[in-house]
PDB file of C-alpha atoms in Angstrom:
ATOM      1  CA  MET A   1     100.176  57.774  44.118  1.00 52.00           C
ATOM      2  CA  ASN A   2     100.717  61.192  45.716  1.00 64.00           C
ATOM      3  CA  LEU A   3     104.266  60.228  46.733  1.00 62.00           C
ATOM      4  CA  SER A   4     105.235  59.272  43.167  1.00 68.00           C
ATOM      5  CA  LEU A   5     103.664  62.490  41.837  1.00 70.00           C
ATOM      6  CA  GLY A   6     105.768  64.539  44.269  1.00 71.00           C
ATOM      7  CA  PHE A   7     108.868  62.583  43.286  1.00 73.00           C
ATOM      8  CA  THR A   8     108.152  63.153  39.584  1.00 82.00           C
ATOM      9  CA  LYS A   9     107.646  66.851  40.198  1.00 83.00           C
ATOM     10  CA  GLN A  10     110.982  67.083  42.038  1.00 83.00           C
ATOM     11  CA  VAL A  11     112.761  65.261  39.189  1.00 83.00           C
ATOM     12  CA  GLY A  12     111.160  67.632  36.660  1.00 86.00           C
ATOM     13  CA  ILE A  13     112.242  70.678  38.652  1.00 87.00           C
ATOM     14  CA  PHE A  14     115.765  69.262  38.933  1.00 87.00           C
ATOM     15  CA  PHE A  15     116.109  68.761  35.162  1.00 90.00           C
ATOM     16  CA  TYR A  16     114.591  72.203  34.518  1.00 90.00           C
ATOM     17  CA  GLU A  17     117.224  73.775  36.773  1.00 89.00           C
ATOM     18  CA  ILE A  18     119.963  71.743  35.054  1.00 90.00           C
ATOM     19  CA  ALA A  19     118.761  72.962  31.626  1.00 90.00           C
ATOM     20  CA  LYS A  20     118.639  76.537  32.894  1.00 90.00           C
ATOM     21  CA  PHE A  21     122.183  76.237  34.246  1.00 91.00           C
ATOM     22  CA  LEU A  22     123.438  74.714  30.975  1.00 91.00           C
ATOM     23  CA  CYS A  23     121.922  77.621  29.003  1.00 90.00           C
ATOM     24  CA  TRP A  24     124.287  79.820  30.998  1.00 90.00           C
ATOM     25  CA  LEU A  25     127.327  77.533  31.218  1.00 92.00           C
ATOM     26  CA  LEU A  26     127.647  76.164  27.660  1.00 91.00           C
ATOM     27  CA  PRO A  27     127.816  79.551  25.898  1.00 91.00           C
ATOM     28  CA  LEU A  28     130.203  80.863  28.523  1.00 89.00           C
ATOM     29  CA  LEU A  29     132.494  77.839  28.110  1.00 89.00           C
ATOM     30  CA  PHE A  30     132.365  78.095  24.318  1.00 87.00           C
ATOM     31  CA  PHE A  31     133.236  81.807  24.306  1.00 84.00           C
ATOM     32  CA  SER A  32     136.040  81.198  26.805  1.00 84.00           C
ATOM     33  CA  TYR A  33     137.432  78.292  24.778  1.00 82.00           C
ATOM     34  CA  LEU A  34     137.174  80.233  21.517  1.00 78.00           C
ATOM     35  CA  GLY A  35     138.819  83.315  22.958  1.00 77.00           C
ATOM     36  CA  LEU A  36     141.590  81.365  24.641  1.00 79.00           C
ATOM     37  CA  ASN A  37     142.362  79.403  21.467  1.00 76.00           C
ATOM     38  CA  PHE A  38     142.619  82.479  19.284  1.00 73.00           C
ATOM     39  CA  PHE A  39     144.532  84.375  21.945  1.00 76.00           C
ATOM     40  CA  LEU A  40     147.110  81.597  22.411  1.00 74.00           C
ATOM     41  CA  TYR A  41     147.372  80.940  18.683  1.00 72.00           C
ATOM     42  CA  TYR A  42     148.100  84.558  17.820  1.00 73.00           C
ATOM     43  CA  LEU A  43     150.232  85.236  20.897  1.00 78.00           C
ATOM     44  CA  PHE A  44     152.391  82.111  20.448  1.00 73.00           C
ATOM     45  CA  PRO A  45     152.142  81.113  16.758  1.00 69.00           C
ATOM     46  CA  ASP A  46     155.003  78.588  16.973  1.00 71.00           C
ATOM     47  CA  PHE A  47     153.575  76.781  19.970  1.00 65.00           C
ATOM     48  CA  PRO A  48     152.087  73.448  18.818  1.00 65.00           C
ATOM     49  CA  ILE A  49     148.433  73.434  19.733  1.00 61.00           C
ATOM     50  CA  GLU A  50     147.279  70.454  17.688  1.00 62.00           C
ATOM     51  CA  PHE A  51     143.871  70.120  19.315  1.00 56.00           C
ATOM     52  CA  SER A  52     142.817  73.692  18.619  1.00 52.00           C
ATOM     53  CA  GLU A  53     144.212  73.593  15.079  1.00 57.00           C
ATOM     54  CA  LYS A  54     142.087  70.557  14.322  1.00 61.00           C
ATOM     55  CA  THR A  55     138.924  71.893  15.918  1.00 64.00           C
ATOM     56  CA  ILE A  56     138.392  75.629  16.219  1.00 65.00           C
ATOM     57  CA  LEU A  57     141.044  77.060  13.921  1.00 65.00           C
ATOM     58  CA  SER A  58     140.152  74.664  11.105  1.00 71.00           C
ATOM     59  CA  LEU A  59     136.469  75.649  11.073  1.00 74.00           C
ATOM     60  CA  THR A  60     135.132  77.540   8.113  1.00 77.00           C
ATOM     61  CA  SER A  61     133.425  80.834   8.829  1.00 73.00           C
ATOM     62  CA  GLU A  62     130.053  79.213   8.052  1.00 76.00           C
ATOM     63  CA  ASP A  63     130.615  76.443  10.623  1.00 79.00           C
ATOM     64  CA  LEU A  64     131.783  78.954  13.216  1.00 79.00           C
ATOM     65  CA  GLY A  65     128.744  81.092  12.442  1.00 77.00           C
ATOM     66  CA  ILE A  66     126.431  78.121  13.001  1.00 81.00           C
ATOM     67  CA  LEU A  67     128.098  77.390  16.350  1.00 84.00           C
ATOM     68  CA  LEU A  68     127.712  81.033  17.367  1.00 82.00           C
ATOM     69  CA  ILE A  69     124.028  81.024  16.369  1.00 84.00           C
ATOM     70  CA  ILE A  70     123.486  77.944  18.571  1.00 88.00           C
ATOM     71  CA  VAL A  71     125.259  79.716  21.434  1.00 88.00           C
ATOM     72  CA  PHE A  72     123.152  82.856  20.937  1.00 85.00           C
ATOM     73  CA  PHE A  73     120.002  80.731  20.782  1.00 90.00           C
ATOM     74  CA  LEU A  74     120.883  79.085  24.111  1.00 91.00           C
ATOM     75  CA  THR A  75     121.509  82.530  25.567  1.00 89.00           C
ATOM     76  CA  ILE A  76     118.148  83.844  24.365  1.00 89.00           C
ATOM     77  CA  VAL A  77     116.417  80.769  25.831  1.00 91.00           C
ATOM     78  CA  GLY A  78     118.211  81.391  29.131  1.00 90.00           C
ATOM     79  CA  ILE A  79     117.209  85.067  29.083  1.00 89.00           C
ATOM     80  CA  TYR A  80     113.604  84.090  28.393  1.00 90.00           C
ATOM     81  CA  ILE A  81     113.587  81.586  31.262  1.00 90.00           C
ATOM     82  CA  ARG A  82     115.028  84.110  33.711  1.00 88.00           C
ATOM     83  CA  HIS A  83     112.614  86.779  32.481  1.00 88.00           C
ATOM     84  CA  ARG A  84     109.704  84.393  32.995  1.00 91.00           C
ATOM     85  CA  GLU A  85     110.935  83.736  36.538  1.00 89.00           C
ATOM     86  CA  LYS A  86     111.156  87.540  37.038  1.00 86.00           C
ATOM     87  CA  LYS A  87     114.902  87.426  37.727  1.00 84.00           C
ATOM     88  CA  ILE A  88     115.816  89.604  34.728  1.00 82.00           C
ATOM     89  CA  VAL A  89     113.969  92.682  33.535  1.00 81.00           C
ATOM     90  CA  ILE A  90     114.276  93.034  29.771  1.00 80.00           C
ATOM     91  CA  LYS A  91     114.895  96.587  28.670  1.00 78.00           C
ATOM     92  CA  PHE A  92     116.144  96.943  25.132  1.00 75.00           C
ATOM     93  CA  LEU A  93     118.875  99.449  24.333  1.00 73.00           C
ATOM     94  CA  ARG A  94     119.792  99.950  27.989  1.00 75.00           C
ATOM     95  CA  PHE A  95     123.026 101.914  27.989  1.00 79.00           C
ATOM     96  CA  LYS A  96     124.385 104.139  30.728  1.00 82.00           C
ATOM     97  CA  SER A  97     126.532 106.435  28.614  1.00 85.00           C
ATOM     98  CA  ARG A  98     127.159 107.409  25.040  1.00 87.00           C
ATOM     99  CA  ASP A  99     130.541 105.638  25.115  1.00 89.00           C
ATOM    100  CA  GLU A 100     128.892 102.387  26.140  1.00 87.00           C
ATOM    101  CA  TRP A 101     126.343 102.821  23.371  1.00 89.00           C
ATOM    102  CA  LEU A 102     129.105 103.434  20.815  1.00 92.00           C
ATOM    103  CA  VAL A 103     131.067 100.328  21.857  1.00 91.00           C
ATOM    104  CA  ALA A 104     127.896  98.230  21.683  1.00 90.00           C
ATOM    105  CA  LEU A 105     127.074  99.636  18.241  1.00 92.00           C
ATOM    106  CA  ILE A 106     130.536  98.830  16.887  1.00 93.00           C
ATOM    107  CA  THR A 107     130.441  95.324  18.405  1.00 91.00           C
ATOM    108  CA  SER A 108     126.986  94.693  16.967  1.00 92.00           C
ATOM    109  CA  PHE A 109     128.065  95.965  13.564  1.00 94.00           C
ATOM    110  CA  PHE A 110     131.057  93.625  13.358  1.00 90.00           C
ATOM    111  CA  PHE A 111     129.034  90.633  14.593  1.00 87.00           C
ATOM    112  CA  SER A 112     126.460  91.439  11.931  1.00 89.00           C
ATOM    113  CA  ILE A 113     129.049  91.636   9.191  1.00 87.00           C
ATOM    114  CA  PHE A 114     130.482  88.287  10.260  1.00 83.00           C
ATOM    115  CA  PHE A 115     127.077  86.571  10.281  1.00 81.00           C
ATOM    116  CA  ILE A 116     125.846  88.070   7.022  1.00 83.00           C
ATOM    117  CA  LYS A 117     129.090  87.398   5.141  1.00 80.00           C
ATOM    118  CA  SER A 118     129.144  83.832   6.499  1.00 75.00           C
ATOM    119  CA  PHE A 119     125.588  82.853   5.576  1.00 72.00           C
ATOM    120  CA  PHE A 120     124.334  84.931   2.682  1.00 69.00           C
ATOM    121  CA  GLU A 121     125.609  85.129  -0.854  1.00 70.00           C
ATOM    122  CA  LEU A 122     123.232  87.921  -1.872  1.00 68.00           C
ATOM    123  CA  LYS A 123     125.367  90.979  -2.570  1.00 74.00           C
ATOM    124  CA  LYS A 124     122.381  93.105  -3.580  1.00 80.00           C
ATOM    125  CA  PHE A 125     120.565  93.045  -0.207  1.00 81.00           C
ATOM    126  CA  GLU A 126     123.617  92.638   2.020  1.00 85.00           C
ATOM    127  CA  PRO A 127     123.564  96.180   3.529  1.00 87.00           C
ATOM    128  CA  ILE A 128     119.900  95.749   4.495  1.00 89.00           C
ATOM    129  CA  TYR A 129     120.640  92.446   6.226  1.00 88.00           C
ATOM    130  CA  ILE A 130     123.630  93.983   8.007  1.00 90.00           C
ATOM    131  CA  LEU A 131     121.508  96.903   9.228  1.00 93.00           C
ATOM    132  CA  ILE A 132     118.690  94.660  10.509  1.00 92.00           C
ATOM    133  CA  SER A 133     121.131  92.292  12.152  1.00 90.00           C
ATOM    134  CA  THR A 134     123.035  95.187  13.762  1.00 93.00           C
ATOM    135  CA  ILE A 135     119.838  96.592  15.271  1.00 92.00           C
ATOM    136  CA  PHE A 136     118.809  93.139  16.544  1.00 89.00           C
ATOM    137  CA  ILE A 137     122.181  92.431  18.168  1.00 89.00           C
ATOM    138  CA  LEU A 138     122.374  95.978  19.547  1.00 90.00           C
ATOM    139  CA  ALA A 139     118.993  95.526  21.212  1.00 88.00           C
ATOM    140  CA  PHE A 140     119.989  92.236  22.848  1.00 85.00           C
ATOM    141  CA  LEU A 141     123.614  92.989  23.745  1.00 86.00           C
ATOM    142  CA  PRO A 142     122.892  94.491  27.215  1.00 85.00           C
ATOM    143  CA  GLN A 143     120.703  91.481  27.998  1.00 86.00           C
ATOM    144  CA  PHE A 144     123.543  89.137  27.021  1.00 86.00           C
ATOM    145  CA  VAL A 145     125.931  90.943  29.364  1.00 84.00           C
ATOM    146  CA  LEU A 146     123.377  90.886  32.185  1.00 84.00           C
ATOM    147  CA  PHE A 147     122.654  87.201  31.590  1.00 87.00           C
ATOM    148  CA  TYR A 148     126.312  86.135  31.572  1.00 86.00           C
ATOM    149  CA  SER A 149     127.201  88.191  34.633  1.00 86.00           C
ATOM    150  CA  PHE A 150     124.481  86.709  36.844  1.00 83.00           C
ATOM    151  CA  VAL A 151     124.297  82.992  37.570  1.00 83.00           C
ATOM    152  CA  ASP A 152     121.427  81.644  39.643  1.00 81.00           C
ATOM    153  CA  LEU A 153     122.568  78.722  41.779  1.00 83.00           C
ATOM    154  CA  SER A 154     119.983  79.170  44.536  1.00 83.00           C
ATOM    155  CA  TYR A 155     118.194  75.890  43.718  1.00 84.00           C
ATOM    156  CA  PHE A 156     121.419  73.887  43.919  1.00 83.00           C
ATOM    157  CA  LYS A 157     122.438  75.606  47.163  1.00 84.00           C
ATOM    158  CA  LYS A 158     119.047  74.748  48.639  1.00 85.00           C
ATOM    159  CA  LEU A 159     119.306  71.185  47.346  1.00 80.00           C
ATOM    160  CA  ILE A 160     122.735  70.702  48.916  1.00 80.00           C
ATOM    161  CA  ALA A 161     121.606  72.237  52.202  1.00 79.00           C
ATOM    162  CA  THR A 162     118.523  70.008  52.438  1.00 77.00           C
ATOM    163  CA  SER A 163     120.443  66.884  51.454  1.00 69.00           C
ATOM    164  CA  ALA A 164     123.016  67.585  54.165  1.00 64.00           C
ATOM    165  CA  GLU A 165     120.265  67.996  56.758  1.00 63.00           C
ATOM    166  CA  LYS A 166     118.189  65.010  55.742  1.00 67.00           C
ATOM    167  CA  LYS A 167     119.691  61.606  55.104  1.00 67.00           C
ATOM    168  CA  PRO A 168     117.015  59.147  53.967  1.00 66.00           C
ATOM    169  CA  SER A 169     116.985  55.661  55.342  1.00 70.00           C
ATOM    170  CA  LEU A 170     117.014  52.539  53.204  1.00 73.00           C
ATOM    171  CA  SER A 171     113.306  51.950  53.830  1.00 77.00           C
ATOM    172  CA  GLU A 172     112.418  55.461  52.575  1.00 73.00           C
ATOM    173  CA  ILE A 173     114.461  54.941  49.400  1.00 73.00           C
ATOM    174  CA  LYS A 174     112.797  51.565  48.868  1.00 76.00           C
ATOM    175  CA  ARG A 175     109.351  53.146  49.343  1.00 76.00           C
ATOM    176  CA  LEU A 176     110.138  55.840  46.748  1.00 71.00           C
ATOM    177  CA  PHE A 177     111.237  53.316  44.126  1.00 75.00           C
ATOM    178  CA  MET A 178     108.352  50.854  44.659  1.00 75.00           C
ATOM    179  CA  PRO A 179     105.840  52.766  42.447  1.00 74.00           C
ATOM    180  CA  ILE A 180     108.429  53.005  39.692  1.00 70.00           C
ATOM    181  CA  MET A 181     109.114  49.290  39.714  1.00 66.00           C
TER     182      MET A 181
END
């Protein structure tokens, strides 16, 4: 019983580490793919890129906004997980210089305009939504940069190192799978 409990715990830890890695990798891949598509499309407009024209470039702003919200949600989940593991210290509005603060403010403002114009039809309260959204994105922007610039692969390195050292025999594998069967 204790052996199967240890095996279950190891499987749970493995899938937790996979989910944590995917919270970092999927947004990074999406931003890279999105940036590369727009860059290539505007740099070489005559070049036939049928796949990107049918997928990314044909999206409405609302669909693109929903995809970006999913990406930001995954990033916030990843930041929370790393904060809980004490690998990231969350400090809102952490800027080193006034220039950095100004660039972050402008970036946050344009992201806010894109999200608000994509999702809301209320013209009366639009400036209030833009202001709230700008402050929210401005507060989290340094955490996003910190999260994307630091990948934690220590579990996988340890897993590869221990698997290279220890090669289980057929009888050990059979013993591990007996409680499951």
